[in-house]
Coordinates of C-alpha atoms and ligand atoms in Angstrom, one line a residue:
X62 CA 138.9 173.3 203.3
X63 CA 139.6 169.5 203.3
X64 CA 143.0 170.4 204.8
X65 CA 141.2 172.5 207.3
X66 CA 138.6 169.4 208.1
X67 CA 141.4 166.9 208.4
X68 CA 143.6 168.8 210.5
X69 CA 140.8 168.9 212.7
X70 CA 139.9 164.9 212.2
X71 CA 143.4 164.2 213.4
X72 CA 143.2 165.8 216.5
X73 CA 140.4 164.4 217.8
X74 CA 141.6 161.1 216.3
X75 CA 145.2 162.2 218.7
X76 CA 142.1 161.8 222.0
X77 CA 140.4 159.0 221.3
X78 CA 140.7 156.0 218.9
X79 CA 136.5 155.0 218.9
X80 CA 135.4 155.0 215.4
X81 CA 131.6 157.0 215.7
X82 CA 129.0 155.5 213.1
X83 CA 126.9 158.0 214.2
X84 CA 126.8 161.4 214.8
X85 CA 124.8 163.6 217.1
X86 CA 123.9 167.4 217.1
X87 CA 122.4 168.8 220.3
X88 CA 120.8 171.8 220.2
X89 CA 119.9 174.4 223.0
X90 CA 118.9 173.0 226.0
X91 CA 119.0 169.6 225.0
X92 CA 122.8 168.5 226.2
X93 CA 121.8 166.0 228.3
X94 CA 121.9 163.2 226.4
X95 CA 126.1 163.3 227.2
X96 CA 125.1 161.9 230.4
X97 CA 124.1 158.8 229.6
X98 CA 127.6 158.4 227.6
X99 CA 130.2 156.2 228.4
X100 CA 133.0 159.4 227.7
X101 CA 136.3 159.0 226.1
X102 CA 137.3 162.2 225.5
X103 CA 135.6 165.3 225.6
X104 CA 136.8 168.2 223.7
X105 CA 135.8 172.0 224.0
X106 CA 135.4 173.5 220.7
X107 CA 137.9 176.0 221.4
X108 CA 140.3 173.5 220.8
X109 CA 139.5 171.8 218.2
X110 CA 141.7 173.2 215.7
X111 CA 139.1 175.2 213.2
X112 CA 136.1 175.0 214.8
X113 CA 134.6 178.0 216.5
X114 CA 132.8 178.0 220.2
X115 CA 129.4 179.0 220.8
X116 CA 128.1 181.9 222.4
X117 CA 124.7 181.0 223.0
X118 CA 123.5 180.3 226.5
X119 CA 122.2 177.0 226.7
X120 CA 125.0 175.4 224.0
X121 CA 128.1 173.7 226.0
X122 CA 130.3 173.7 222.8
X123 CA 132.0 170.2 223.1
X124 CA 132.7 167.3 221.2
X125 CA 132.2 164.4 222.9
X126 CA 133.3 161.1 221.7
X127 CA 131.8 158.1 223.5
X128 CA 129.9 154.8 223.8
X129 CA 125.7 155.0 224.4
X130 CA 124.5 151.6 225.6
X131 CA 127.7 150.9 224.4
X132 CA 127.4 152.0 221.0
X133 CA 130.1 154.6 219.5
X134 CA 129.1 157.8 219.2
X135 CA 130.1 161.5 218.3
X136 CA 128.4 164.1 219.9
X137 CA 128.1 168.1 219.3
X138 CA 127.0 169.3 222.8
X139 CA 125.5 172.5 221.4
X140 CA 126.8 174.2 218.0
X141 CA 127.3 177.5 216.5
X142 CA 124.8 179.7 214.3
X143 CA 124.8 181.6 211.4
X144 CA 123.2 184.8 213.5
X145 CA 126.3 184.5 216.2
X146 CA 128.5 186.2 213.0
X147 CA 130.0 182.8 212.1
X148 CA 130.2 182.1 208.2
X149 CA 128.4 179.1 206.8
X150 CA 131.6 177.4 206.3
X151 CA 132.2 178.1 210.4
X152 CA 128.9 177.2 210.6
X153 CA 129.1 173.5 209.2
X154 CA 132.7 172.5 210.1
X155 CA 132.3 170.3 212.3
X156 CA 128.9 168.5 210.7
X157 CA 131.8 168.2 208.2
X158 CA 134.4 167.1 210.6
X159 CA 132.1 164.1 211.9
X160 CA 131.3 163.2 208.6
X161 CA 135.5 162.7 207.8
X162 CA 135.4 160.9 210.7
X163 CA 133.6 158.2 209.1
X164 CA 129.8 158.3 210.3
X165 CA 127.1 156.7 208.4
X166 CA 124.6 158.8 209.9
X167 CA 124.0 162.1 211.7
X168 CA 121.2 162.7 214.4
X169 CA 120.1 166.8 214.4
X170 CA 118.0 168.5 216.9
X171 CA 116.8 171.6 217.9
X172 CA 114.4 174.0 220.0
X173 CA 112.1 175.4 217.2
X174 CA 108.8 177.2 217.5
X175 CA 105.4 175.8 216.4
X176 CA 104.0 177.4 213.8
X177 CA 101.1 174.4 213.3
X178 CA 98.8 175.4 215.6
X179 CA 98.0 171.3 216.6
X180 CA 101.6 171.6 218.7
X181 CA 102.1 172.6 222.0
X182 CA 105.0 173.5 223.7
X183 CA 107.4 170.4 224.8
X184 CA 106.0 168.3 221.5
X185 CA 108.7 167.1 220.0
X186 CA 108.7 166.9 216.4
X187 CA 110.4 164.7 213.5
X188 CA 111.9 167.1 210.8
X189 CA 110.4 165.3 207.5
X190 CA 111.6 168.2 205.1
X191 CA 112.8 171.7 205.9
X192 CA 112.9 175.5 204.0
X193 CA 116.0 177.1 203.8
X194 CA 115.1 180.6 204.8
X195 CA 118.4 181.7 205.9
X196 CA 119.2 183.9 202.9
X197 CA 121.8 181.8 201.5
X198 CA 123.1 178.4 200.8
X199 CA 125.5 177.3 202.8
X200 CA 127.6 175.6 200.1
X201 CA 127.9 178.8 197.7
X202 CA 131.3 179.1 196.6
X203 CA 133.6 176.7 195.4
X204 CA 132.4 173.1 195.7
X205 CA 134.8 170.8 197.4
X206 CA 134.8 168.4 195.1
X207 CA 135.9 165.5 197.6
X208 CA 132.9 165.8 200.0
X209 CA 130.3 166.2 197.3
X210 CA 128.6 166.7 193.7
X211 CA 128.3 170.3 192.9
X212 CA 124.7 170.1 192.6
X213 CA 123.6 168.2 195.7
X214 CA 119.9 166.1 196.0
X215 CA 118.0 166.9 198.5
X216 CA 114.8 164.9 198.0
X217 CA 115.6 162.6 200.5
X218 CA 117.5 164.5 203.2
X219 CA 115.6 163.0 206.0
X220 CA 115.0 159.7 205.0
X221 CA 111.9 157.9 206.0
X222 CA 113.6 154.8 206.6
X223 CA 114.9 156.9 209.5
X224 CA 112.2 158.4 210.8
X225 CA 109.9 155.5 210.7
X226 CA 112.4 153.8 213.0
X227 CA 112.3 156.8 215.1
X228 CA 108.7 156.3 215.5
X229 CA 109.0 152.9 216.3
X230 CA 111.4 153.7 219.3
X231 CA 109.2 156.9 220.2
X232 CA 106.1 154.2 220.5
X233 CA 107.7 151.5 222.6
X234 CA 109.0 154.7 225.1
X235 CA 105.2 155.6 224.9
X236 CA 106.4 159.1 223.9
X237 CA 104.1 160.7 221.0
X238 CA 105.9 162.3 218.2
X239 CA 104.9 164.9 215.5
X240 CA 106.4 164.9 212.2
X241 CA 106.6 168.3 210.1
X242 CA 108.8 170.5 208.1
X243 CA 111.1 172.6 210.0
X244 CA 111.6 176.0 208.1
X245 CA 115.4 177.6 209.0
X246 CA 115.6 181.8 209.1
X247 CA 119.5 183.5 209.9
X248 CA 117.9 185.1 213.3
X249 CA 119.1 186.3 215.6
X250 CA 115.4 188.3 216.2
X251 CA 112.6 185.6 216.7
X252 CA 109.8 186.2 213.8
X253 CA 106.9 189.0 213.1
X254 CA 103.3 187.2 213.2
X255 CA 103.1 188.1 209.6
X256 CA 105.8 186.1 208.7
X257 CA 104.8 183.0 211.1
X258 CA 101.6 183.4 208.7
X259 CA 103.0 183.5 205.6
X260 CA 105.1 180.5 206.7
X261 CA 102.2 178.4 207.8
X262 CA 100.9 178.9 204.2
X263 CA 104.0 178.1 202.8
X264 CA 103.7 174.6 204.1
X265 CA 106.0 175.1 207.9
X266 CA 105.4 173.4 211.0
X267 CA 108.4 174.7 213.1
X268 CA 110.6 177.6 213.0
X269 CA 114.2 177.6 213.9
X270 CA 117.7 179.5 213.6
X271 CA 119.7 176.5 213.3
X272 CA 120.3 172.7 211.7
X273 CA 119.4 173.6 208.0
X274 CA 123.6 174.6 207.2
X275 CA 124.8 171.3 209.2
X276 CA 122.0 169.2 207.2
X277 CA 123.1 170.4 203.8
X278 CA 126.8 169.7 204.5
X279 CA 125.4 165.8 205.7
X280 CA 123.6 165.7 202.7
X281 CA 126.2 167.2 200.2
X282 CA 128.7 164.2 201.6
X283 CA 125.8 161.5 201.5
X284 CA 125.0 161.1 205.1
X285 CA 121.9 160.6 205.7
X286 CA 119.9 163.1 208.9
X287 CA 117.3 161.9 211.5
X288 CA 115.8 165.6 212.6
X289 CA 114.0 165.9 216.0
X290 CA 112.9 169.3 217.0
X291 CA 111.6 170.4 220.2
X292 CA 108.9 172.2 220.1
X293 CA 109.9 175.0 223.0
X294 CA 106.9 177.5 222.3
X295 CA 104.3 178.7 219.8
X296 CA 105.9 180.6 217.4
X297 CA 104.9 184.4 217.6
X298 CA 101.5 185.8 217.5
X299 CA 99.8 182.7 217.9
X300 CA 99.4 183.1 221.6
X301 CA 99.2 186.7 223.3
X302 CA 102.5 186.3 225.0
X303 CA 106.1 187.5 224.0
X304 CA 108.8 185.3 223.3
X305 CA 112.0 185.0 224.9
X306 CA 114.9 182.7 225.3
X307 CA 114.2 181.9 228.2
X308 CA 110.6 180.1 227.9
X309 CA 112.7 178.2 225.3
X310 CA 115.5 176.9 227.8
X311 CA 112.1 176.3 230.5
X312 CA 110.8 174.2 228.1
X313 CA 113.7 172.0 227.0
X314 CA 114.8 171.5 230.8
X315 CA 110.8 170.2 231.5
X316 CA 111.1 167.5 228.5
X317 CA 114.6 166.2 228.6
X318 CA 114.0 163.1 230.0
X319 CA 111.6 162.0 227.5
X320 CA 113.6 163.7 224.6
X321 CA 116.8 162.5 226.5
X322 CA 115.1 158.5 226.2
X323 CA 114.3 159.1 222.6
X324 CA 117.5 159.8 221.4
X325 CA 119.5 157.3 223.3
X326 CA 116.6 154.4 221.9
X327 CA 117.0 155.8 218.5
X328 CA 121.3 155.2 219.1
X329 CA 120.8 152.1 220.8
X330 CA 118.6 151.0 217.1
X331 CA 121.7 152.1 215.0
X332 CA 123.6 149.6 217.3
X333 CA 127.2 149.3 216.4
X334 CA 126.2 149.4 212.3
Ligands
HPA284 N1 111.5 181.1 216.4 C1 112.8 180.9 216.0 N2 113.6 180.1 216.6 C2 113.2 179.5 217.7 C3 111.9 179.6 218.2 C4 111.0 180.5 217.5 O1 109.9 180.7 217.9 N3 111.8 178.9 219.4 C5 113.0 178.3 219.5 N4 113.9 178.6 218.6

C-alpha cells in the first residue's frame, strides 16, 4: 500500500513541484472552485498511477494542483464511491495520496440530503461529526502501520477550531451556514422514509453516499477535516416528491457561487501555513 501511495506521490510530484498544505475534496456538482485556481498541472485520475476514475455524472475526476489567492493547493475535482464497485482502499487512495504529499489539512464536501427538517435545499451545512453507515470500516484489514495507529481517535475528526473559522469566513461573505452530523450509507439507491426516520432519531442532519472513507483515512494519518455539505434536497419522504440525481446537480449549479466564495475564503484563511 505505501509503495502503491508513493508511486503515485511521485508522479504527481514528476508535474508540478508546489508543495499543497491543503487539500480539497469536491464533491458532485461542486467543481467549480478549480476556476478560481491559478493551475499548475492538472491530472485526470486515469493517470494517476493507482487511482481509479469516477463514473458519476457530475464528478470531473482530476487532480488539480495549484495556487488559490495564491495559496498552494491540492484539489480532487470529484472522487470515487464505494457504491461505483470501488474497494475502500480504491475508495480512499488518493485522500491518502494528498496526505503523502504533505498537507496539514484536508477540506471535504459533498451534496447530501436533509434529513433536519430546519434545512432547505441549497443550505450548506458544516459536518461537525458524522455516522458511518456504510457497512464497513474502511481501514479493516491490515493497518499500515506508517500512516496510522491501529486503533484510530475519532473524537475530534472535524475539529472545531476549523469550523469556527469557517463560520467566521461564512459571516463576513454574509453566507449563513448550518452545522450538523452528516450520516454516510454505501448507496447507490437514495433512502426509504423509514430509514430517513430512524436516522433523524439517531441524531443525523444530512445523508450522503460519500466523504466518511476519505475522512477516516485523514484522520487515521492525523490530518485534520473541515466538512461542508450541500444541502441538494430533503432527504426522502419529507416532501411529497421523488428524488433524483438530477434535482441534486440543479441544486449545486444554483449555489456555487456562494459555496464557490466559501471555500476559496476558507483557503485564503489557511494562507500559505
Ligand atoms: N441521500 C443520499 N445521498 C444524497 C442525497 C440523499 O438524499 N442527496 C444528495 N446525495
Amino acid at each position: 500500500m505505501l509503495e502503491a501511495l508513493d508511486t503515485a506521490v511521485s508522479y504527481i510530484r514528476s508535474k508540478s513541484s508546489l508543495a499543497p498544505q491543503t487539500g480539497v475534496i469536491l464533491g458532485s456538482g461542486l467543481g467549480n472552485v478549480v476556476d478560481a485556481v491559478e493551475t499548475d498541472a492538472s491530472i485526470p485520475y486515469g493517470e494517476i498511477p493507482g487511482a481509479r476514475a469516477s463514473t458519476v455524472l457530475g464528478h470531473q475526476g482530476r487532480l488539480i494542483l495549484g495556487r488559490a489567492n495564491g495559496v498552494p493547493v491540492a484539489i480532487m475535482q470529484g472522487r470515487v464511491h464505494f457504491y461505483e464497485g470501488y474497494e475502500m482502499g480504491e475508495v480512499m487512495f488518493l485522500a491518502r495520496v494528498l496526505g503523502r504529499l504533505g498537507i496539514k489539512r484536508l477540506v471535504v464536501t459533498n451534496a447530501a440530503g436533509g434529513i433536519n427538517t430546519s434545512y432547505v435545499p441549497g443550505d450548506l451545512m458544516l459536518i461537525s461529526d458524522h455516522i458511518n453507515f456504510m457497512g464497513v470500516n474502511p481501514l479493516r484489514g491490515p493497518n499500515v502501520d506508517d500512516l496510522g495507529v491501529r486503533f484510530p481517535d475519532m473524537s475530534e475528526a472535524y475539529p472545531e477550531s476549523l469550523r469556527n473559522m469557517a463560520k467566521e469566513v461564512a459571516a463576513g461573505l454574509g453566507l449563513s451556514l448550518k452545522e450538523g452530523v452528516y450520516l454516510a450509507l454505501s448507496g447507490p439507491t437514495y433512502e426509504t422514509p423509514a430509514e430517513i426516520r430512524a436516522f433523524r432519531v439517531l441524531g443525523a442532519d444530512a445523508v450522503g453516499m460519500s466523504t466518511v472513507p476519505e475522512v477516516i483515512a485523514a484522520s487515521h494519518m492525523q490530518i485534520p477535516v473541515l466538512g461542508i455539505s450541500c444541502i441538494t434536497n430533503m432527504a426522502a419522504g419529507i416532501l411529497k416528491q421523488k428524488l433524483t440525481h438530477q434535482e441534486v446537480m440543479d441544486t449545486t449549479a444554483r449555489v456555487q457561487q456562494q459555496f464557490t466564495a466559501l471555500v476559496l475564503g476558507i483557503l485564503a484563511r489557511f494562507g500559505a501555513s
